[in-house]
Every structure is written in C-alpha cells, then in structure tokens.
C-alpha cells in the first residue's frame, strides 16, 4: 500500500486514513509532502516542519516506511519505486490519480467529516 499527504497538525482524520490504508494490505509506505512542495502548491509553509511531520507519521504502528514526497507529479515513479500494489487517498482527491490504474489499484476512502488542519488552525487562533 502507498499513500500521500502533508499530515500537518496531525489529527484523527489523518490517523484514520492511514489505519484504513494499512488494513487493506500487509505493508504501508507513506509519502509525506515536503516543505518546498507545500510552499509551491499552497503558498504557505506547514506549521510543523517536514522533519517533524515525517517523525510523527513514522512513529505510527500502521506505518512501515516514510519518505519525502518532492512533487505531486511523481506519483507514478513513487508507486513503482516502492512496488506498491494499491495507492490509497482520501476522497477529496477522487478521480485525480485514475491514470495510474495501469500500474496499481487506486482506492479513494471517505474523508473523516468535520476535521481539517485549516479548521484546527482557525480554532486555535480564535482561542488565543
Ligand atoms: N484526510 C481525511 N479526513 C480528513 C482530513 C484528511 O481522510 N478530515 C486525509 C486526506 O484525504 C489525505 C490524508 O488525510 O488522504 C492527508 O491529508 P492532507 O495532509 O490534507 O494531505 P494533502 O495536503 O491533501 O496531500 O500527494 C498529495 C499531497 O501529499 C498533499
């Protein structure tokens, strides 16, 4: 199994997608998007650095290996490098990786409702 994400301000929605991805197979590799990629795609740096995010994700029982995702366009290469049979993503990415179906199975899992890093940042800002 392989999955990708920023996993900034790690929350239960992140945990659930990782645990569900792991339950679909016997080994889970996670690509954690790098700080540079986030700055380029989202115009801001994550709250937690790439090193911290990698450390948190690597510590999860469900995760066997982590690496830095340098570019969103390299999914095919990563799938092949890690010999993944299945690419798993939350359904906010529904349809986005269907072109990889020639090299792996692509599964979109329902997102955990009502929780997001952005909402958490807003909630924390509002209480300080
Ligand atoms: N997720 C979820 N439920 C939430 C929030 C997130 O299931 N309430 C899932 C997302 O669908 C994704 C994973 O958690 O599969 C990581 O989410 P993000 O950290 O927001 O990752 P994102 O920035 O979308 O990924 O190649 C993808 C990139 O790495 C960016």
Tab-separated table of N, CA and C and ligand atoms in Angstrom:
chain	number	residue	atom	x	y	z
A	1	UNK	N	0.848	-1.185	0.000
A	1	UNK	CA	0.000	0.000	0.000
A	1	UNK	C	0.885	1.237	0.000
A	2	UNK	N	0.409	2.289	-0.687
A	2	UNK	CA	1.124	3.569	-0.594
A	2	UNK	C	0.086	4.675	-0.447
A	3	UNK	N	0.378	5.659	0.381
A	3	UNK	CA	-0.495	6.834	0.474
A	3	UNK	C	0.357	8.076	0.639
A	4	UNK	N	-0.255	9.238	0.403
A	4	UNK	CA	0.480	10.506	0.424
A	4	UNK	C	-0.290	11.550	1.213
A	5	UNK	N	0.422	12.507	1.764
A	5	UNK	CA	-0.248	13.626	2.422
A	5	UNK	C	0.742	14.547	3.082
A	6	UNK	N	0.226	15.703	3.512
A	6	UNK	CA	1.060	16.658	4.240
A	6	UNK	C	1.115	16.280	5.716
A	7	UNK	N	-0.038	15.864	6.243
A	7	UNK	CA	-0.157	15.444	7.648
A	7	UNK	C	0.357	16.520	8.594
A	8	UNK	N	-0.065	17.787	8.313
A	8	UNK	CA	0.346	18.897	9.182
A	8	UNK	C	-0.656	19.023	10.325
A	9	UNK	N	-0.201	19.356	11.508
A	9	UNK	CA	-1.036	19.409	12.720
A	9	UNK	C	-1.843	18.098	12.767
A	10	UNK	N	-1.123	17.023	12.959
A	10	UNK	CA	-1.674	15.671	12.815
A	10	UNK	C	-2.947	15.498	13.648
A	11	UNK	N	-3.997	14.990	13.007
A	11	UNK	CA	-5.292	14.820	13.695
A	11	UNK	C	-5.910	13.464	13.363
A	12	UNK	N	-7.084	13.204	13.950
A	12	UNK	CA	-7.686	11.874	13.846
A	12	UNK	C	-8.108	11.515	12.407
A	13	UNK	N	-8.399	12.523	11.581
A	13	UNK	CA	-8.717	12.247	10.170
A	13	UNK	C	-7.507	11.640	9.466
A	14	UNK	N	-6.318	12.169	9.794
A	14	UNK	CA	-5.066	11.627	9.236
A	14	UNK	C	-4.863	10.192	9.726
A	15	UNK	N	-5.047	10.003	11.033
A	15	UNK	CA	-4.840	8.678	11.622
A	15	UNK	C	-5.750	7.645	10.959
A	16	UNK	N	-7.028	8.016	10.779
A	16	UNK	CA	-7.985	7.048	10.229
A	16	UNK	C	-7.660	6.662	8.796
A	17	UNK	N	-7.269	7.616	7.965
A	17	UNK	CA	-6.963	7.253	6.570
A	17	UNK	C	-5.725	6.357	6.539
A	18	UNK	N	-4.765	6.627	7.404
A	18	UNK	CA	-3.547	5.800	7.451
A	18	UNK	C	-3.883	4.400	7.956
A	19	UNK	N	-4.700	4.316	8.992
A	19	UNK	CA	-5.045	2.982	9.528
A	19	UNK	C	-5.886	2.182	8.536
A	20	UNK	N	-6.802	2.868	7.861
A	20	UNK	CA	-7.628	2.155	6.868
A	20	UNK	C	-6.778	1.724	5.679
A	21	UNK	N	-5.832	2.555	5.269
A	21	UNK	CA	-4.938	2.180	4.161
A	21	UNK	C	-4.127	0.944	4.558
A	22	UNK	N	-3.600	0.950	5.787
A	22	UNK	CA	-2.778	-0.177	6.253
A	22	UNK	C	-3.594	-1.464	6.296
A	23	UNK	N	-4.869	-1.348	6.649
A	23	UNK	CA	-5.707	-2.551	6.803
A	23	UNK	C	-6.017	-3.210	5.458
A	24	UNK	N	-5.759	-2.509	4.352
A	24	UNK	CA	-6.039	-3.079	3.021
A	24	UNK	C	-4.919	-3.996	2.535
A	25	UNK	N	-3.777	-3.989	3.232
A	25	UNK	CA	-2.658	-4.817	2.765
A	25	UNK	C	-1.729	-5.184	3.894
A	26	UNK	N	-0.508	-5.635	3.570
A	26	UNK	CA	0.370	-6.049	4.668
A	26	UNK	C	1.554	-5.101	4.896
A	27	UNK	N	1.668	-4.066	4.078
A	27	UNK	CA	2.774	-3.124	4.289
A	27	UNK	C	2.343	-1.753	3.774
A	28	UNK	N	2.584	-0.717	4.588
A	28	UNK	CA	2.174	0.634	4.189
A	28	UNK	C	3.368	1.590	4.146
A	29	UNK	N	3.533	2.220	2.985
A	29	UNK	CA	4.557	3.254	2.796
A	29	UNK	C	3.823	4.597	2.666
A	30	UNK	N	4.330	5.626	3.356
A	30	UNK	CA	3.669	6.934	3.317
A	30	UNK	C	4.616	8.000	2.769
A	31	UNK	N	4.179	8.688	1.732
A	31	UNK	CA	4.907	9.838	1.188
A	31	UNK	C	4.399	11.097	1.885
A	32	UNK	N	5.278	11.751	2.635
A	32	UNK	CA	4.910	12.973	3.356
A	32	UNK	C	5.389	14.159	2.523
A	33	UNK	N	4.465	15.026	2.137
A	33	UNK	CA	4.853	16.084	1.195
A	33	UNK	C	5.827	17.066	1.852
A	34	UNK	N	6.866	17.398	1.135
A	34	UNK	CA	7.955	18.225	1.639
A	34	UNK	C	7.541	19.686	1.829
A	35	UNK	N	8.320	20.424	2.619
A	35	UNK	CA	8.034	21.841	2.878
A	35	UNK	C	8.047	22.647	1.585
A	36	UNK	N	9.012	22.340	0.737
A	36	UNK	CA	9.180	23.030	-0.542
A	36	UNK	C	7.933	22.842	-1.422
A	37	UNK	N	7.434	21.611	-1.485
A	37	UNK	CA	6.229	21.292	-2.260
A	37	UNK	C	5.036	22.073	-1.714
A	38	UNK	N	4.897	22.149	-0.395
A	38	UNK	CA	3.780	22.869	0.207
A	38	UNK	C	3.822	24.353	-0.103
A	39	UNK	N	5.014	24.902	-0.025
A	39	UNK	CA	5.192	26.326	-0.306
A	39	UNK	C	4.802	26.618	-1.760
A	40	UNK	N	5.225	25.729	-2.645
A	40	UNK	CA	4.953	25.896	-4.072
A	40	UNK	C	3.464	25.748	-4.373
A	41	UNK	N	2.798	24.729	-3.781
A	41	UNK	CA	1.411	24.403	-4.142
A	41	UNK	C	0.378	25.167	-3.327
A	42	UNK	N	0.714	25.444	-2.049
A	42	UNK	CA	-0.305	26.051	-1.179
A	42	UNK	C	0.051	27.472	-0.764
A	43	UNK	N	1.297	27.886	-1.137
A	43	UNK	CA	1.690	29.257	-0.834
A	43	UNK	C	1.990	29.505	0.638
A	44	UNK	N	2.061	28.451	1.452
A	44	UNK	CA	2.482	28.664	2.840
A	44	UNK	C	3.226	27.436	3.351
A	45	UNK	N	4.073	27.695	4.354
A	45	UNK	CA	4.787	26.570	4.959
A	45	UNK	C	3.890	25.887	5.965
A	46	UNK	N	3.997	24.559	6.100
A	46	UNK	CA	3.218	23.876	7.135
A	46	UNK	C	3.604	24.383	8.523
A	47	UNK	N	2.716	24.172	9.500
A	47	UNK	CA	3.000	24.547	10.895
A	47	UNK	C	4.173	23.716	11.409
A	48	UNK	N	4.101	22.414	11.168
A	48	UNK	CA	5.191	21.523	11.571
A	48	UNK	C	6.102	21.278	10.375
A	49	UNK	N	7.402	21.268	10.636
A	49	UNK	CA	8.362	21.098	9.544
A	49	UNK	C	8.269	19.687	8.977
A	50	UNK	N	8.835	19.538	7.808
A	50	UNK	CA	8.870	18.235	7.131
A	50	UNK	C	9.499	17.171	8.038
A	51	UNK	N	10.586	17.524	8.726
A	51	UNK	CA	11.262	16.568	9.619
A	51	UNK	C	10.345	16.119	10.752
A	52	UNK	N	9.609	17.080	11.316
A	52	UNK	CA	8.681	16.752	12.411
A	52	UNK	C	7.517	15.910	11.906
A	53	UNK	N	6.977	16.266	10.745
A	53	UNK	CA	5.837	15.515	10.188
A	53	UNK	C	6.254	14.087	9.844
A	54	UNK	N	7.453	13.941	9.290
A	54	UNK	CA	7.964	12.594	8.977
A	54	UNK	C	8.117	11.765	10.254
A	55	UNK	N	8.615	12.416	11.304
A	55	UNK	CA	8.859	11.714	12.567
A	55	UNK	C	7.544	11.212	13.171
A	56	UNK	N	6.516	12.059	13.118
A	56	UNK	CA	5.208	11.676	13.677
A	56	UNK	C	4.618	10.511	12.882
A	57	UNK	N	4.598	10.628	11.560
A	57	UNK	CA	3.983	9.585	10.728
A	57	UNK	C	4.768	8.267	10.863
A	58	UNK	N	6.102	8.366	10.907
A	58	UNK	CA	6.928	7.151	11.011
A	58	UNK	C	6.700	6.413	12.324
A	59	UNK	N	6.268	7.156	13.362
A	59	UNK	CA	6.079	6.537	14.680
A	59	UNK	C	4.782	5.733	14.782
A	60	UNK	N	3.892	5.881	13.789
A	60	UNK	CA	2.596	5.180	13.873
A	60	UNK	C	2.778	3.685	13.657
A	61	UNK	N	2.027	2.907	14.450
A	61	UNK	CA	2.091	1.446	14.342
A	61	UNK	C	1.749	0.953	12.938
A	62	UNK	N	0.809	1.640	12.275
A	62	UNK	CA	0.326	1.185	10.973
A	62	UNK	C	1.325	1.443	9.834
A	63	UNK	N	2.361	2.257	10.108
A	63	UNK	CA	3.258	2.704	9.028
A	63	UNK	C	4.579	1.932	9.039
A	64	UNK	N	4.957	1.403	7.883
A	64	UNK	CA	6.212	0.647	7.772
A	64	UNK	C	7.379	1.499	7.302
A	65	UNK	N	7.095	2.496	6.441
A	65	UNK	CA	8.193	3.293	5.878
A	65	UNK	C	7.653	4.657	5.468
A	66	UNK	N	8.482	5.689	5.617
A	66	UNK	CA	8.091	7.021	5.153
A	66	UNK	C	9.175	7.580	4.231
A	67	UNK	N	8.760	8.503	3.374
A	67	UNK	CA	9.734	9.213	2.538
A	67	UNK	C	9.171	10.597	2.240
A	68	UNK	N	10.013	11.495	1.749
A	68	UNK	CA	9.555	12.848	1.412
A	68	UNK	C	9.017	12.861	-0.010
A	69	UNK	N	7.763	13.301	-0.164
A	69	UNK	CA	7.173	13.486	-1.498
A	69	UNK	C	7.616	14.861	-2.010
A	70	UNK	N	8.460	14.837	-3.034
A	70	UNK	CA	9.052	16.093	-3.525
A	70	UNK	C	8.154	16.819	-4.531
A	71	UNK	N	7.313	16.025	-5.257
A	71	UNK	CA	6.457	16.634	-6.278
A	71	UNK	C	5.187	15.820	-6.437
A	72	UNK	N	4.057	16.513	-6.633
A	72	UNK	CA	2.776	15.828	-6.818
A	72	UNK	C	2.746	15.043	-8.123
A	73	UNK	N	3.616	15.442	-9.049
A	73	UNK	CA	3.614	14.820	-10.384
A	73	UNK	C	4.445	13.544	-10.445
A	74	UNK	N	5.048	13.144	-9.335
A	74	UNK	CA	5.926	11.967	-9.354
A	74	UNK	C	5.254	10.708	-8.806
A	75	UNK	N	3.924	10.716	-8.688
A	75	UNK	CA	3.224	9.568	-8.073
A	75	UNK	C	3.569	8.241	-8.763
A	76	UNK	N	3.583	8.260	-10.089
A	76	UNK	CA	3.862	7.021	-10.837
A	76	UNK	C	5.237	6.455	-10.452
A	77	UNK	N	6.220	7.371	-10.388
A	77	UNK	CA	7.576	6.950	-10.031
A	77	UNK	C	7.639	6.376	-8.614
A	78	UNK	N	6.938	7.036	-7.682
A	78	UNK	CA	6.936	6.553	-6.289
A	78	UNK	C	6.256	5.184	-6.188
A	79	UNK	N	5.133	5.024	-6.882
A	79	UNK	CA	4.409	3.746	-6.858
A	79	UNK	C	5.331	2.628	-7.333
A	80	UNK	N	6.091	2.921	-8.381
A	80	UNK	CA	6.993	1.907	-8.937
A	80	UNK	C	8.203	1.683	-8.033
A	81	UNK	N	8.754	2.780	-7.487
A	81	UNK	CA	9.927	2.664	-6.622
A	81	UNK	C	9.632	1.796	-5.401
A	82	UNK	N	8.435	1.966	-4.833
A	82	UNK	CA	8.091	1.211	-3.620
A	82	UNK	C	7.280	-0.053	-3.939
A	83	UNK	N	7.166	-0.374	-5.215
A	83	UNK	CA	6.454	-1.577	-5.683
A	83	UNK	C	5.074	-1.700	-5.035
A	84	UNK	N	4.350	-0.576	-4.998
A	84	UNK	CA	3.019	-0.577	-4.373
A	84	UNK	C	1.980	-1.221	-5.293
A	85	UNK	N	1.125	-2.048	-4.706
A	85	UNK	CA	0.015	-2.653	-5.457
A	85	UNK	C	-1.203	-1.740	-5.449
A	86	UNK	N	-1.315	-0.937	-4.376
A	86	UNK	CA	-2.512	-0.098	-4.222
A	86	UNK	C	-2.102	1.312	-3.762
A	87	UNK	N	-2.635	2.315	-4.438
A	87	UNK	CA	-2.495	3.707	-3.999
A	87	UNK	C	-3.793	4.095	-3.297
A	88	UNK	N	-3.685	4.556	-2.071
A	88	UNK	CA	-4.874	4.919	-1.287
A	88	UNK	C	-4.833	6.420	-1.012
A	89	UNK	N	-5.967	7.112	-1.254
A	89	UNK	CA	-6.065	8.542	-0.926
A	89	UNK	C	-7.458	8.833	-0.394
A	90	UNK	N	-7.591	9.918	0.350
A	90	UNK	CA	-8.908	10.366	0.776
A	90	UNK	C	-9.704	10.845	-0.426
A	91	UNK	N	-11.047	10.848	-0.291
A	91	UNK	CA	-11.870	11.121	-1.481
A	91	UNK	C	-11.936	12.612	-1.856
A	92	UNK	N	-11.181	13.469	-1.129
A	92	UNK	CA	-11.029	14.835	-1.655
A	92	UNK	C	-10.174	14.799	-2.929
A	93	UNK	N	-9.487	13.695	-3.140
A	93	UNK	CA	-8.657	13.515	-4.343
A	93	UNK	C	-9.345	12.607	-5.378
A	94	UNK	N	-10.640	12.299	-5.167
A	94	UNK	CA	-11.396	11.386	-6.038
A	94	UNK	C	-11.135	11.643	-7.535
A	95	UNK	N	-10.731	10.615	-8.249
A	95	UNK	CA	-10.531	10.709	-9.702
A	95	UNK	C	-9.170	11.245	-10.124
A	96	UNK	N	-8.454	11.906	-9.192
A	96	UNK	CA	-7.219	12.614	-9.568
A	96	UNK	C	-6.070	11.691	-9.970
A	97	UNK	N	-6.110	10.442	-9.488
A	97	UNK	CA	-4.977	9.556	-9.769
A	97	UNK	C	-5.383	8.334	-10.580
A	98	UNK	N	-6.537	8.435	-11.240
A	98	UNK	CA	-7.056	7.297	-12.005
A	98	UNK	C	-6.124	6.881	-13.134
A	99	UNK	N	-5.304	7.819	-13.616
A	99	UNK	CA	-4.413	7.482	-14.733
A	99	UNK	C	-3.316	6.495	-14.316
A	100	UNK	N	-3.207	6.242	-13.008
A	100	UNK	CA	-2.182	5.292	-12.540
A	100	UNK	C	-2.698	3.858	-12.494
A	101	UNK	N	-3.961	3.674	-12.906
A	101	UNK	CA	-4.567	2.339	-12.791
A	101	UNK	C	-3.861	1.278	-13.639
A	102	UNK	N	-2.987	1.730	-14.563
A	102	UNK	CA	-2.212	0.733	-15.336
A	102	UNK	C	-1.040	0.172	-14.526
A	103	UNK	N	-0.636	0.856	-13.443
A	103	UNK	CA	0.480	0.343	-12.630
A	103	UNK	C	0.070	-0.135	-11.238
A	104	UNK	N	-1.110	0.327	-10.747
A	104	UNK	CA	-1.575	-0.118	-9.419
A	104	UNK	C	-3.083	0.080	-9.332
A	105	UNK	N	-3.644	-0.493	-8.277
A	105	UNK	CA	-5.058	-0.246	-7.984
A	105	UNK	C	-5.127	1.127	-7.314
A	106	UNK	N	-6.176	1.892	-7.550
A	106	UNK	CA	-6.313	3.209	-6.919
A	106	UNK	C	-7.605	3.224	-6.112
A	107	UNK	N	-7.485	3.489	-4.810
A	107	UNK	CA	-8.644	3.447	-3.918
A	107	UNK	C	-8.798	4.808	-3.238
A	108	UNK	N	-10.018	5.358	-3.246
A	108	UNK	CA	-10.291	6.610	-2.542
A	108	UNK	C	-11.184	6.294	-1.347
A	109	UNK	N	-10.731	6.684	-0.164
A	109	UNK	CA	-11.504	6.403	1.049
A	109	UNK	C	-12.241	7.672	1.494
A	110	UNK	N	-13.441	7.501	2.073
A	110	UNK	CA	-14.173	8.699	2.529
A	110	UNK	C	-13.395	9.460	3.599
A	111	UNK	N	-13.356	10.766	3.477
A	111	UNK	CA	-12.683	11.605	4.483
A	111	UNK	C	-13.446	11.578	5.795
A	112	UNK	N	-12.738	11.758	6.889
A	112	UNK	CA	-13.403	11.925	8.184
A	112	UNK	C	-14.069	13.296	8.191
A	113	UNK	N	-15.395	13.345	8.442
A	113	UNK	CA	-16.073	14.643	8.354
A	113	UNK	C	-15.652	15.610	9.464
A	114	UNK	N	-15.812	16.876	9.177
A	114	UNK	CA	-15.724	17.967	10.167
A	114	UNK	C	-14.379	18.116	10.872
A	115	UNK	N	-13.306	17.646	10.263
A	115	UNK	CA	-11.996	17.945	10.854
A	115	UNK	C	-10.982	18.204	9.747
A	116	UNK	N	-10.222	19.281	9.917
A	116	UNK	CA	-9.164	19.590	8.952
A	116	UNK	C	-8.100	20.429	9.638
A	117	UNK	N	-6.899	20.398	9.076
A	117	UNK	CA	-5.796	21.195	9.617
A	117	UNK	C	-6.172	22.672	9.617
A	118	UNK	N	-6.805	23.140	8.519
A	118	UNK	CA	-7.169	24.552	8.412
A	118	UNK	C	-8.163	24.938	9.514
A	119	UNK	N	-9.172	24.071	9.733
A	119	UNK	CA	-10.167	24.352	10.780
A	119	UNK	C	-9.512	24.370	12.164
A	120	UNK	N	-8.556	23.466	12.377
A	120	UNK	CA	-7.863	23.416	13.671
A	120	UNK	C	-7.048	24.681	13.911
A	121	UNK	N	-6.347	25.126	12.861
A	121	UNK	CA	-5.539	26.347	12.990
A	121	UNK	C	-6.453	27.531	13.333
A	122	UNK	N	-7.622	27.593	12.659
A	122	UNK	CA	-8.568	28.694	12.925
A	122	UNK	C	-9.096	28.633	14.352
A	123	UNK	N	-9.405	27.404	14.799
A	123	UNK	CA	-9.946	27.226	16.151
A	123	UNK	C	-8.914	27.636	17.198
A	124	UNK	N	-7.671	27.217	16.981
A	124	UNK	CA	-6.610	27.550	17.937
A	124	UNK	C	-6.367	29.068	17.943
A	125	UNK	N	-6.333	29.675	16.755
A	125	UNK	CA	-6.113	31.128	16.663
A	125	UNK	C	-7.222	31.887	17.393
A	126	UNK	N	-8.464	31.380	17.261
A	126	UNK	CA	-9.622	32.072	17.862
A	126	UNK	C	-9.614	31.991	19.378
A	127	UNK	N	-8.903	31.030	19.942
A	127	UNK	CA	-8.937	30.871	21.404
A	127	UNK	C	-7.715	31.505	22.088
A	128	UNK	N	-6.855	32.134	21.284
A	128	UNK	CA	-5.669	32.727	21.932
A	128	UNK	C	-5.711	34.252	21.872
B	1	LIG	N1	-7.933	13.206	5.369
B	1	LIG	C1	-9.092	12.540	5.780
B	1	LIG	N2	-10.005	13.182	6.573
B	1	LIG	C2	-9.791	14.461	6.967
B	1	LIG	C3	-8.623	15.140	6.573
B	1	LIG	C4	-7.701	14.492	5.764
B	1	LIG	O1	-9.330	11.373	5.421
B	1	LIG	N3	-10.731	15.053	7.733
B	1	LIG	C5	-6.964	12.510	4.507
B	1	LIG	C6	-6.815	13.163	3.140
B	1	LIG	O2	-7.888	12.795	2.293
B	1	LIG	C7	-5.478	12.601	2.694
B	1	LIG	C8	-4.709	12.481	4.031
B	1	LIG	O3	-5.689	12.552	5.074
B	1	LIG	O4	-5.633	11.305	2.112
B	1	LIG	C9	-3.705	13.609	4.200
B	1	LIG	O5	-4.380	14.836	4.118
B	1	LIG	P1	-3.545	16.196	3.920
B	1	LIG	O6	-2.477	16.266	4.932
B	1	LIG	O7	-4.528	17.316	3.797
B	1	LIG	O8	-2.819	15.892	2.544
B	1	LIG	P2	-2.840	16.753	1.234
B	1	LIG	O9	-2.195	18.068	1.531
B	1	LIG	O10	-4.186	16.712	0.627
B	1	LIG	O11	-1.846	15.876	0.330
B	1	LIG	O12	0.019	13.890	-2.900
B	1	LIG	C10	-0.858	14.525	-2.000
B	1	LIG	C11	-0.106	15.590	-1.263
B	1	LIG	O13	0.877	14.968	-0.453
B	1	LIG	C12	-0.942	16.547	-0.471
